[in-house]
């Protein structure tokens, strides 16, 4: 089984960390291909960043379809481009927010999301609502840590995240923690040991969900809304994305 784990931002060190976490969660016999687009934002901390991350993400899905990938994880807590990716993919596609929230709802009664910057909290609430998870979401908290600070040794990010998780458990009425950034994936075990509660990292959760879906022989439904996009011209910078097959795009992958 081949699972493509896509970091939609362009920070390679984060992609490598995400890949390691996905590999440690994956079963023997599962190959994890961890990638990030060559174009797009270095980190995703706003709606603008998220919008500009989607074309590169979709390129990775399109090439994955050529490569015979069995399923995909979108490794960014905003789940950018998730439904568009599902339209392009035959196999299953999960975003780490949707994966983590669902898994958290199976091991606790209410979770707190602990994320990076306060300005991204609204998106986490929006996704909880969209996924029918709002009743399980006790609170969304931010550590006011920029995403790329997570990549800097000595930034003190880990300690600040642990403290925010501790406050969440003390104040929110929650019994589990959802890590609100793919860049926190490597901290999951440490935080869980410190706090003694389930801490869910969407990279690991998403990887194992995709494995299960593929083993259940479940791909993305092509009946209706998630069918392949309609062929039409795309112009300007997006001309590579002209469907039915984004040729120039796919030639790049070959
Ligand atoms: C992520 N941004 O998981 C999100 C986290 C966030 O570049 N990777 C990013 O703050 O939304």
PDB file of C-alpha atoms and ligand atoms in Angstrom:
ATOM      1  CA  UNK A   1       0.000   0.000   0.000  1.00  0.00           C
ATOM      2  CA  UNK A   2       1.307   3.484  -0.873  1.00  0.00           C
ATOM      3  CA  UNK A   3       0.058   6.503   1.044  1.00  0.00           C
ATOM      4  CA  UNK A   4       1.041  10.000  -0.002  1.00  0.00           C
ATOM      5  CA  UNK A   5       1.261  12.365   2.960  1.00  0.00           C
ATOM      6  CA  UNK A   6       1.197  15.920   1.683  1.00  0.00           C
ATOM      7  CA  UNK A   7       2.476  18.856   3.704  1.00  0.00           C
ATOM      8  CA  UNK A   8       0.758  21.692   1.787  1.00  0.00           C
ATOM      9  CA  UNK A   9       3.286  24.280   2.951  1.00  0.00           C
ATOM     10  CA  UNK A  10       6.740  24.375   1.354  1.00  0.00           C
ATOM     11  CA  UNK A  11       8.930  23.885   4.471  1.00  0.00           C
ATOM     12  CA  UNK A  12      10.953  20.759   3.780  1.00  0.00           C
ATOM     13  CA  UNK A  13      12.063  20.162   7.390  1.00  0.00           C
ATOM     14  CA  UNK A  14       8.413  20.011   8.418  1.00  0.00           C
ATOM     15  CA  UNK A  15       7.643  17.580   5.599  1.00  0.00           C
ATOM     16  CA  UNK A  16      10.434  15.294   6.769  1.00  0.00           C
ATOM     17  CA  UNK A  17       9.174  15.401  10.369  1.00  0.00           C
ATOM     18  CA  UNK A  18       5.629  14.670   9.194  1.00  0.00           C
ATOM     19  CA  UNK A  19       6.898  11.776   7.089  1.00  0.00           C
ATOM     20  CA  UNK A  20       8.732  10.257  10.059  1.00  0.00           C
ATOM     21  CA  UNK A  21       5.591  10.468  12.211  1.00  0.00           C
ATOM     22  CA  UNK A  22       3.467   8.916   9.492  1.00  0.00           C
ATOM     23  CA  UNK A  23       5.996   6.086   9.007  1.00  0.00           C
ATOM     24  CA  UNK A  24       6.069   5.318  12.733  1.00  0.00           C
ATOM     25  CA  UNK A  25       2.255   5.066  12.694  1.00  0.00           C
ATOM     26  CA  UNK A  26       2.026   2.986   9.526  1.00  0.00           C
ATOM     27  CA  UNK A  27       1.873  -0.799   9.456  1.00  0.00           C
ATOM     28  CA  UNK A  28       4.607  -2.949   7.889  1.00  0.00           C
ATOM     29  CA  UNK A  29       3.961  -3.139   4.175  1.00  0.00           C
ATOM     30  CA  UNK A  30       2.705   0.441   3.947  1.00  0.00           C
ATOM     31  CA  UNK A  31       4.959   2.815   2.030  1.00  0.00           C
ATOM     32  CA  UNK A  32       4.697   6.453   3.098  1.00  0.00           C
ATOM     33  CA  UNK A  33       5.648   9.061   0.509  1.00  0.00           C
ATOM     34  CA  UNK A  34       5.944  12.448   2.262  1.00  0.00           C
ATOM     35  CA  UNK A  35       5.980  15.465  -0.046  1.00  0.00           C
ATOM     36  CA  UNK A  36       5.369  19.181  -0.180  1.00  0.00           C
ATOM     37  CA  UNK A  37       4.638  21.317  -3.236  1.00  0.00           C
ATOM     38  CA  UNK A  38       7.455  23.304  -4.825  1.00  0.00           C
ATOM     39  CA  UNK A  39       5.187  26.357  -4.906  1.00  0.00           C
ATOM     40  CA  UNK A  40       3.133  28.024  -2.174  1.00  0.00           C
ATOM     41  CA  UNK A  41       3.451  29.450   1.336  1.00  0.00           C
ATOM     42  CA  UNK A  42       6.257  28.456   3.743  1.00  0.00           C
ATOM     43  CA  UNK A  43       3.581  28.033   6.387  1.00  0.00           C
ATOM     44  CA  UNK A  44      -0.220  28.244   6.469  1.00  0.00           C
ATOM     45  CA  UNK A  45      -1.527  30.676   9.098  1.00  0.00           C
ATOM     46  CA  UNK A  46      -4.310  32.561   7.304  1.00  0.00           C
ATOM     47  CA  UNK A  47      -7.058  32.118   4.718  1.00  0.00           C
ATOM     48  CA  UNK A  48      -4.751  33.762   2.162  1.00  0.00           C
ATOM     49  CA  UNK A  49      -1.983  31.217   2.856  1.00  0.00           C
ATOM     50  CA  UNK A  50      -4.502  28.412   2.685  1.00  0.00           C
ATOM     51  CA  UNK A  51      -5.920  29.521  -0.664  1.00  0.00           C
ATOM     52  CA  UNK A  52      -2.443  29.766  -2.174  1.00  0.00           C
ATOM     53  CA  UNK A  53      -1.484  26.326  -0.846  1.00  0.00           C
ATOM     54  CA  UNK A  54      -4.289  24.533  -2.675  1.00  0.00           C
ATOM     55  CA  UNK A  55      -2.932  24.578  -6.288  1.00  0.00           C
ATOM     56  CA  UNK A  56       0.330  22.953  -5.174  1.00  0.00           C
ATOM     57  CA  UNK A  57      -1.592  20.430  -3.105  1.00  0.00           C
ATOM     58  CA  UNK A  58      -3.753  19.514  -6.094  1.00  0.00           C
ATOM     59  CA  UNK A  59      -0.621  19.068  -8.211  1.00  0.00           C
ATOM     60  CA  UNK A  60       0.555  16.467  -5.703  1.00  0.00           C
ATOM     61  CA  UNK A  61      -2.790  14.674  -5.874  1.00  0.00           C
ATOM     62  CA  UNK A  62      -2.739  14.710  -9.696  1.00  0.00           C
ATOM     63  CA  UNK A  63       0.769  13.231  -9.811  1.00  0.00           C
ATOM     64  CA  UNK A  64      -0.186  10.738  -7.104  1.00  0.00           C
ATOM     65  CA  UNK A  65      -2.963   9.471  -9.352  1.00  0.00           C
ATOM     66  CA  UNK A  66      -0.353   8.869 -12.048  1.00  0.00           C
ATOM     67  CA  UNK A  67       1.884   7.097  -9.535  1.00  0.00           C
ATOM     68  CA  UNK A  68      -0.861   4.708  -8.418  1.00  0.00           C
ATOM     69  CA  UNK A  69      -1.067   6.057  -4.863  1.00  0.00           C
ATOM     70  CA  UNK A  70      -3.688   4.224  -2.760  1.00  0.00           C
ATOM     71  CA  UNK A  71      -4.678   7.123  -0.483  1.00  0.00           C
ATOM     72  CA  UNK A  72      -3.710  10.565   0.744  1.00  0.00           C
ATOM     73  CA  UNK A  73      -3.305  12.503   3.995  1.00  0.00           C
ATOM     74  CA  UNK A  74      -3.467  16.298   3.817  1.00  0.00           C
ATOM     75  CA  UNK A  75      -1.082  17.205   6.628  1.00  0.00           C
ATOM     76  CA  UNK A  76      -2.257  20.674   7.594  1.00  0.00           C
ATOM     77  CA  UNK A  77      -4.808  21.382  10.326  1.00  0.00           C
ATOM     78  CA  UNK A  78      -6.878  23.602   8.067  1.00  0.00           C
ATOM     79  CA  UNK A  79      -7.563  20.580   5.798  1.00  0.00           C
ATOM     80  CA  UNK A  80      -6.933  22.834   2.768  1.00  0.00           C
ATOM     81  CA  UNK A  81      -8.405  21.718  -0.557  1.00  0.00           C
ATOM     82  CA  UNK A  82      -9.809  18.538   0.967  1.00  0.00           C
ATOM     83  CA  UNK A  83     -12.943  18.235  -1.159  1.00  0.00           C
ATOM     84  CA  UNK A  84     -11.143  19.314  -4.349  1.00  0.00           C
ATOM     85  CA  UNK A  85      -8.515  16.652  -3.631  1.00  0.00           C
ATOM     86  CA  UNK A  86     -11.276  14.081  -3.200  1.00  0.00           C
ATOM     87  CA  UNK A  87     -12.676  15.002  -6.620  1.00  0.00           C
ATOM     88  CA  UNK A  88      -9.285  14.223  -8.220  1.00  0.00           C
ATOM     89  CA  UNK A  89      -8.491  11.082  -6.215  1.00  0.00           C
ATOM     90  CA  UNK A  90      -9.802   7.561  -6.738  1.00  0.00           C
ATOM     91  CA  UNK A  91      -8.680   6.428  -3.289  1.00  0.00           C
ATOM     92  CA  UNK A  92      -9.570   7.921   0.086  1.00  0.00           C
ATOM     93  CA  UNK A  93      -8.290  11.345   1.195  1.00  0.00           C
ATOM     94  CA  UNK A  94      -8.347  12.597   4.782  1.00  0.00           C
ATOM     95  CA  UNK A  95      -7.302  15.886   6.327  1.00  0.00           C
ATOM     96  CA  UNK A  96      -5.543  15.761   9.706  1.00  0.00           C
ATOM     97  CA  UNK A  97      -8.177  17.904  11.403  1.00  0.00           C
ATOM     98  CA  UNK A  98     -11.048  15.670  10.374  1.00  0.00           C
ATOM     99  CA  UNK A  99      -9.042  12.555  11.243  1.00  0.00           C
ATOM    100  CA  UNK A 100      -7.930  13.826  14.652  1.00  0.00           C
ATOM    101  CA  UNK A 101     -11.366  15.098  15.678  1.00  0.00           C
ATOM    102  CA  UNK A 102     -13.080  11.827  14.799  1.00  0.00           C
ATOM    103  CA  UNK A 103     -10.445   9.726  16.564  1.00  0.00           C
ATOM    104  CA  UNK A 104     -10.632  11.980  19.651  1.00  0.00           C
ATOM    105  CA  UNK A 105     -14.404  11.490  19.771  1.00  0.00           C
ATOM    106  CA  UNK A 106     -13.834   7.731  20.091  1.00  0.00           C
ATOM    107  CA  UNK A 107     -11.573   7.891  23.166  1.00  0.00           C
ATOM    108  CA  UNK A 108     -13.120  10.735  25.163  1.00  0.00           C
ATOM    109  CA  UNK A 109     -16.223  12.829  25.648  1.00  0.00           C
ATOM    110  CA  UNK A 110     -14.858  16.282  24.801  1.00  0.00           C
ATOM    111  CA  UNK A 111     -11.596  17.390  23.268  1.00  0.00           C
ATOM    112  CA  UNK A 112      -9.670  20.674  23.319  1.00  0.00           C
ATOM    113  CA  UNK A 113      -7.831  21.707  20.176  1.00  0.00           C
ATOM    114  CA  UNK A 114      -4.464  23.339  20.930  1.00  0.00           C
ATOM    115  CA  UNK A 115      -3.136  25.173  17.910  1.00  0.00           C
ATOM    116  CA  UNK A 116      -0.558  27.788  16.901  1.00  0.00           C
ATOM    117  CA  UNK A 117      -1.765  31.350  16.241  1.00  0.00           C
ATOM    118  CA  UNK A 118      -5.029  32.734  17.587  1.00  0.00           C
ATOM    119  CA  UNK A 119      -6.061  33.851  14.102  1.00  0.00           C
ATOM    120  CA  UNK A 120      -6.383  30.198  13.007  1.00  0.00           C
ATOM    121  CA  UNK A 121      -8.809  29.254  15.806  1.00  0.00           C
ATOM    122  CA  UNK A 122     -11.829  30.276  13.735  1.00  0.00           C
ATOM    123  CA  UNK A 123     -10.917  27.734  11.066  1.00  0.00           C
ATOM    124  CA  UNK A 124     -10.682  24.978  13.664  1.00  0.00           C
ATOM    125  CA  UNK A 125     -14.149  25.880  14.958  1.00  0.00           C
ATOM    126  CA  UNK A 126     -15.445  26.020  11.378  1.00  0.00           C
ATOM    127  CA  UNK A 127     -14.103  22.540  10.652  1.00  0.00           C
ATOM    128  CA  UNK A 128     -15.518  21.125  13.898  1.00  0.00           C
ATOM    129  CA  UNK A 129     -18.914  22.471  12.814  1.00  0.00           C
ATOM    130  CA  UNK A 130     -18.530  21.230   9.246  1.00  0.00           C
ATOM    131  CA  UNK A 131     -17.528  17.739  10.413  1.00  0.00           C
ATOM    132  CA  UNK A 132     -20.336  17.447  12.960  1.00  0.00           C
ATOM    133  CA  UNK A 133     -17.765  17.463  15.742  1.00  0.00           C
ATOM    134  CA  UNK A 134     -18.761  20.697  17.481  1.00  0.00           C
ATOM    135  CA  UNK A 135     -20.603  18.791  20.229  1.00  0.00           C
ATOM    136  CA  UNK A 136     -17.321  17.036  21.060  1.00  0.00           C
ATOM    137  CA  UNK A 137     -15.165  20.182  20.856  1.00  0.00           C
ATOM    138  CA  UNK A 138     -14.928  21.783  24.303  1.00  0.00           C
ATOM    139  CA  UNK A 139     -12.609  24.567  23.177  1.00  0.00           C
ATOM    140  CA  UNK A 140     -10.018  25.723  20.676  1.00  0.00           C
ATOM    141  CA  UNK A 141      -6.896  27.327  22.178  1.00  0.00           C
ATOM    142  CA  UNK A 142      -3.843  28.971  20.636  1.00  0.00           C
ATOM    143  CA  UNK A 143      -0.289  29.121  22.034  1.00  0.00           C
ATOM    144  CA  UNK A 144       0.536  32.173  19.918  1.00  0.00           C
ATOM    145  CA  UNK A 145       3.407  30.248  18.344  1.00  0.00           C
ATOM    146  CA  UNK A 146       4.100  30.758  14.646  1.00  0.00           C
ATOM    147  CA  UNK A 147       4.092  27.474  12.722  1.00  0.00           C
ATOM    148  CA  UNK A 148       7.749  27.785  11.749  1.00  0.00           C
ATOM    149  CA  UNK A 149       8.759  28.370  15.390  1.00  0.00           C
ATOM    150  CA  UNK A 150       7.977  24.683  15.829  1.00  0.00           C
ATOM    151  CA  UNK A 151      10.921  24.001  13.539  1.00  0.00           C
ATOM    152  CA  UNK A 152      13.360  26.058  15.615  1.00  0.00           C
ATOM    153  CA  UNK A 153      15.330  24.181  18.300  1.00  0.00           C
ATOM    154  CA  UNK A 154      15.348  26.122  21.564  1.00  0.00           C
ATOM    155  CA  UNK A 155      12.203  28.088  20.697  1.00  0.00           C
ATOM    156  CA  UNK A 156      10.508  26.865  23.881  1.00  0.00           C
ATOM    157  CA  UNK A 157       7.513  25.899  21.751  1.00  0.00           C
ATOM    158  CA  UNK A 158       7.172  22.437  23.300  1.00  0.00           C
ATOM    159  CA  UNK A 159       6.941  23.769  26.837  1.00  0.00           C
ATOM    160  CA  UNK A 160       4.396  26.414  25.821  1.00  0.00           C
ATOM    161  CA  UNK A 161       2.254  23.805  24.114  1.00  0.00           C
ATOM    162  CA  UNK A 162       2.357  21.482  27.149  1.00  0.00           C
ATOM    163  CA  UNK A 163       1.312  24.383  29.389  1.00  0.00           C
ATOM    164  CA  UNK A 164      -1.611  25.300  27.115  1.00  0.00           C
ATOM    165  CA  UNK A 165      -2.711  21.658  27.062  1.00  0.00           C
ATOM    166  CA  UNK A 166      -2.536  21.579  30.865  1.00  0.00           C
ATOM    167  CA  UNK A 167      -4.731  24.692  31.060  1.00  0.00           C
ATOM    168  CA  UNK A 168      -7.160  23.136  28.601  1.00  0.00           C
ATOM    169  CA  UNK A 169      -7.641  20.046  30.772  1.00  0.00           C
ATOM    170  CA  UNK A 170      -8.026  22.209  33.892  1.00  0.00           C
ATOM    171  CA  UNK A 171     -10.462  24.749  32.439  1.00  0.00           C
ATOM    172  CA  UNK A 172     -12.309  23.373  29.401  1.00  0.00           C
ATOM    173  CA  UNK A 173     -13.994  20.295  30.806  1.00  0.00           C
ATOM    174  CA  UNK A 174     -12.166  18.282  28.147  1.00  0.00           C
ATOM    175  CA  UNK A 175     -10.598  14.849  28.590  1.00  0.00           C
ATOM    176  CA  UNK A 176      -8.535  14.643  25.415  1.00  0.00           C
ATOM    177  CA  UNK A 177      -6.280  16.938  23.395  1.00  0.00           C
ATOM    178  CA  UNK A 178      -6.181  17.394  19.631  1.00  0.00           C
ATOM    179  CA  UNK A 179      -2.925  18.884  18.339  1.00  0.00           C
ATOM    180  CA  UNK A 180      -3.858  21.698  15.985  1.00  0.00           C
ATOM    181  CA  UNK A 181      -0.813  21.667  13.711  1.00  0.00           C
ATOM    182  CA  UNK A 182       0.969  19.017  11.668  1.00  0.00           C
ATOM    183  CA  UNK A 183       4.214  20.513  12.948  1.00  0.00           C
ATOM    184  CA  UNK A 184       3.313  19.316  16.461  1.00  0.00           C
ATOM    185  CA  UNK A 185       3.173  15.660  15.364  1.00  0.00           C
ATOM    186  CA  UNK A 186       6.543  14.810  16.939  1.00  0.00           C
ATOM    187  CA  UNK A 187       5.393  16.167  20.323  1.00  0.00           C
ATOM    188  CA  UNK A 188       2.354  13.903  20.669  1.00  0.00           C
ATOM    189  CA  UNK A 189       3.890  11.123  22.791  1.00  0.00           C
ATOM    190  CA  UNK A 190       5.737  13.552  25.085  1.00  0.00           C
ATOM    191  CA  UNK A 191       2.616  15.606  25.763  1.00  0.00           C
ATOM    192  CA  UNK A 192       0.524  12.503  26.421  1.00  0.00           C
ATOM    193  CA  UNK A 193       3.134  11.218  28.903  1.00  0.00           C
ATOM    194  CA  UNK A 194       3.289  14.607  30.645  1.00  0.00           C
ATOM    195  CA  UNK A 195      -0.496  14.962  30.952  1.00  0.00           C
ATOM    196  CA  UNK A 196      -1.688  11.367  31.252  1.00  0.00           C
ATOM    197  CA  UNK A 197      -4.537  11.793  28.742  1.00  0.00           C
ATOM    198  CA  UNK A 198      -5.020  10.783  25.104  1.00  0.00           C
ATOM    199  CA  UNK A 199      -3.346  13.307  22.801  1.00  0.00           C
ATOM    200  CA  UNK A 200      -4.276  12.914  19.147  1.00  0.00           C
ATOM    201  CA  UNK A 201      -1.955  13.910  16.314  1.00  0.00           C
ATOM    202  CA  UNK A 202      -3.802  14.052  13.022  1.00  0.00           C
ATOM    203  CA  UNK A 203      -0.798  12.832  11.001  1.00  0.00           C
ATOM    204  CA  UNK A 204      -0.748   9.461  12.783  1.00  0.00           C
ATOM    205  CA  UNK A 205      -4.553   9.311  12.971  1.00  0.00           C
ATOM    206  CA  UNK A 206      -4.901  10.178   9.306  1.00  0.00           C
ATOM    207  CA  UNK A 207      -2.296   7.640   8.243  1.00  0.00           C
ATOM    208  CA  UNK A 208      -4.002   4.785  10.072  1.00  0.00           C
ATOM    209  CA  UNK A 209      -7.455   5.855   8.875  1.00  0.00           C
ATOM    210  CA  UNK A 210      -6.276   5.752   5.268  1.00  0.00           C
ATOM    211  CA  UNK A 211      -4.741   2.307   5.848  1.00  0.00           C
ATOM    212  CA  UNK A 212      -8.062   1.093   7.248  1.00  0.00           C
ATOM    213  CA  UNK A 213     -10.115   2.618   4.437  1.00  0.00           C
ATOM    214  CA  UNK A 214      -7.859   1.076   1.782  1.00  0.00           C
ATOM    215  CA  UNK A 215      -8.019  -2.298   3.554  1.00  0.00           C
ATOM    216  CA  UNK A 216     -11.817  -1.972   3.546  1.00  0.00           C
ATOM    217  CA  UNK A 217     -11.512  -1.349  -0.202  1.00  0.00           C
ATOM    218  CA  UNK A 218     -13.183   2.042   0.230  1.00  0.00           C
ATOM    219  CA  UNK A 219     -12.211   4.785  -2.200  1.00  0.00           C
ATOM    220  CA  UNK A 220     -13.763   8.225  -2.653  1.00  0.00           C
ATOM    221  CA  UNK A 221     -17.322   8.020  -3.985  1.00  0.00           C
ATOM    222  CA  UNK A 222     -17.584   9.268  -7.571  1.00  0.00           C
ATOM    223  CA  UNK A 223     -21.381   9.382  -7.448  1.00  0.00           C
ATOM    224  CA  UNK A 224     -22.355  13.081  -7.428  1.00  0.00           C
ATOM    225  CA  UNK A 225     -20.448  15.817  -5.620  1.00  0.00           C
ATOM    226  CA  UNK A 226     -17.007  14.192  -5.476  1.00  0.00           C
ATOM    227  CA  UNK A 227     -17.031  12.951  -9.088  1.00  0.00           C
ATOM    228  CA  UNK A 228     -14.094  14.080 -11.246  1.00  0.00           C
ATOM    229  CA  UNK A 229     -14.274  17.827 -12.003  1.00  0.00           C
ATOM    230  CA  UNK A 230     -15.859  18.868 -15.325  1.00  0.00           C
ATOM    231  CA  UNK A 231     -13.371  19.528 -18.132  1.00  0.00           C
ATOM    232  CA  UNK A 232     -12.966  23.244 -18.903  1.00  0.00           C
ATOM    233  CA  UNK A 233     -10.208  25.614 -19.919  1.00  0.00           C
ATOM    234  CA  UNK A 234      -8.076  27.171 -17.172  1.00  0.00           C
ATOM    235  CA  UNK A 235      -6.129  30.275 -18.173  1.00  0.00           C
ATOM    236  CA  UNK A 236      -3.136  32.307 -17.037  1.00  0.00           C
ATOM    237  CA  UNK A 237      -1.008  30.937 -14.223  1.00  0.00           C
ATOM    238  CA  UNK A 238      -3.478  28.071 -13.786  1.00  0.00           C
ATOM    239  CA  UNK A 239      -3.414  26.886 -17.408  1.00  0.00           C
ATOM    240  CA  UNK A 240      -1.488  23.788 -16.264  1.00  0.00           C
ATOM    241  CA  UNK A 241      -4.618  22.753 -14.389  1.00  0.00           C
ATOM    242  CA  UNK A 242      -6.834  22.412 -17.468  1.00  0.00           C
ATOM    243  CA  UNK A 243      -8.834  19.199 -17.135  1.00  0.00           C
ATOM    244  CA  UNK A 244      -9.678  16.417 -17.877  1.00  0.00           C
ATOM    245  CA  UNK A 245      -5.991  15.703 -17.510  1.00  0.00           C
ATOM    246  CA  UNK A 246      -3.717  18.576 -16.457  1.00  0.00           C
ATOM    247  CA  UNK A 247      -1.207  17.562 -19.127  1.00  0.00           C
ATOM    248  CA  UNK A 248       1.617  20.038 -18.571  1.00  0.00           C
ATOM    249  CA  UNK A 249       1.197  19.332 -14.901  1.00  0.00           C
ATOM    250  CA  UNK A 250       1.343  15.573 -15.336  1.00  0.00           C
ATOM    251  CA  UNK A 251       4.233  15.809 -17.801  1.00  0.00           C
ATOM    252  CA  UNK A 252       6.188  17.518 -15.017  1.00  0.00           C
ATOM    253  CA  UNK A 253       5.595  14.502 -12.847  1.00  0.00           C
ATOM    254  CA  UNK A 254       6.715  11.999 -15.434  1.00  0.00           C
TER     255      UNK A 254
HETATM  256  C1  LIG B   1      -0.461  23.220   9.746  1.00  0.00           C
HETATM  257  N1  LIG B   1      -0.387  25.443   9.213  1.00  0.00           N
HETATM  258  O1  LIG B   1      -0.804  22.143  10.261  1.00  0.00           O
HETATM  259  C2  LIG B   1      -1.216  24.497   9.938  1.00  0.00           C
HETATM  260  C3  LIG B   1      -1.387  24.799  11.392  1.00  0.00           C
HETATM  261  C4  LIG B   1      -2.217  26.014  11.592  1.00  0.00           C
HETATM  262  O2  LIG B   1       1.492  25.300   7.876  1.00  0.00           O
HETATM  263  N2  LIG B   1       0.549  23.475   8.927  1.00  0.00           N
HETATM  264  C5  LIG B   1       0.641  24.793   8.609  1.00  0.00           C
HETATM  265  O3  LIG B   1      -1.815  26.821  12.397  1.00  0.00           O
HETATM  266  O4  LIG B   1      -3.299  26.089  10.979  1.00  0.00           O
END
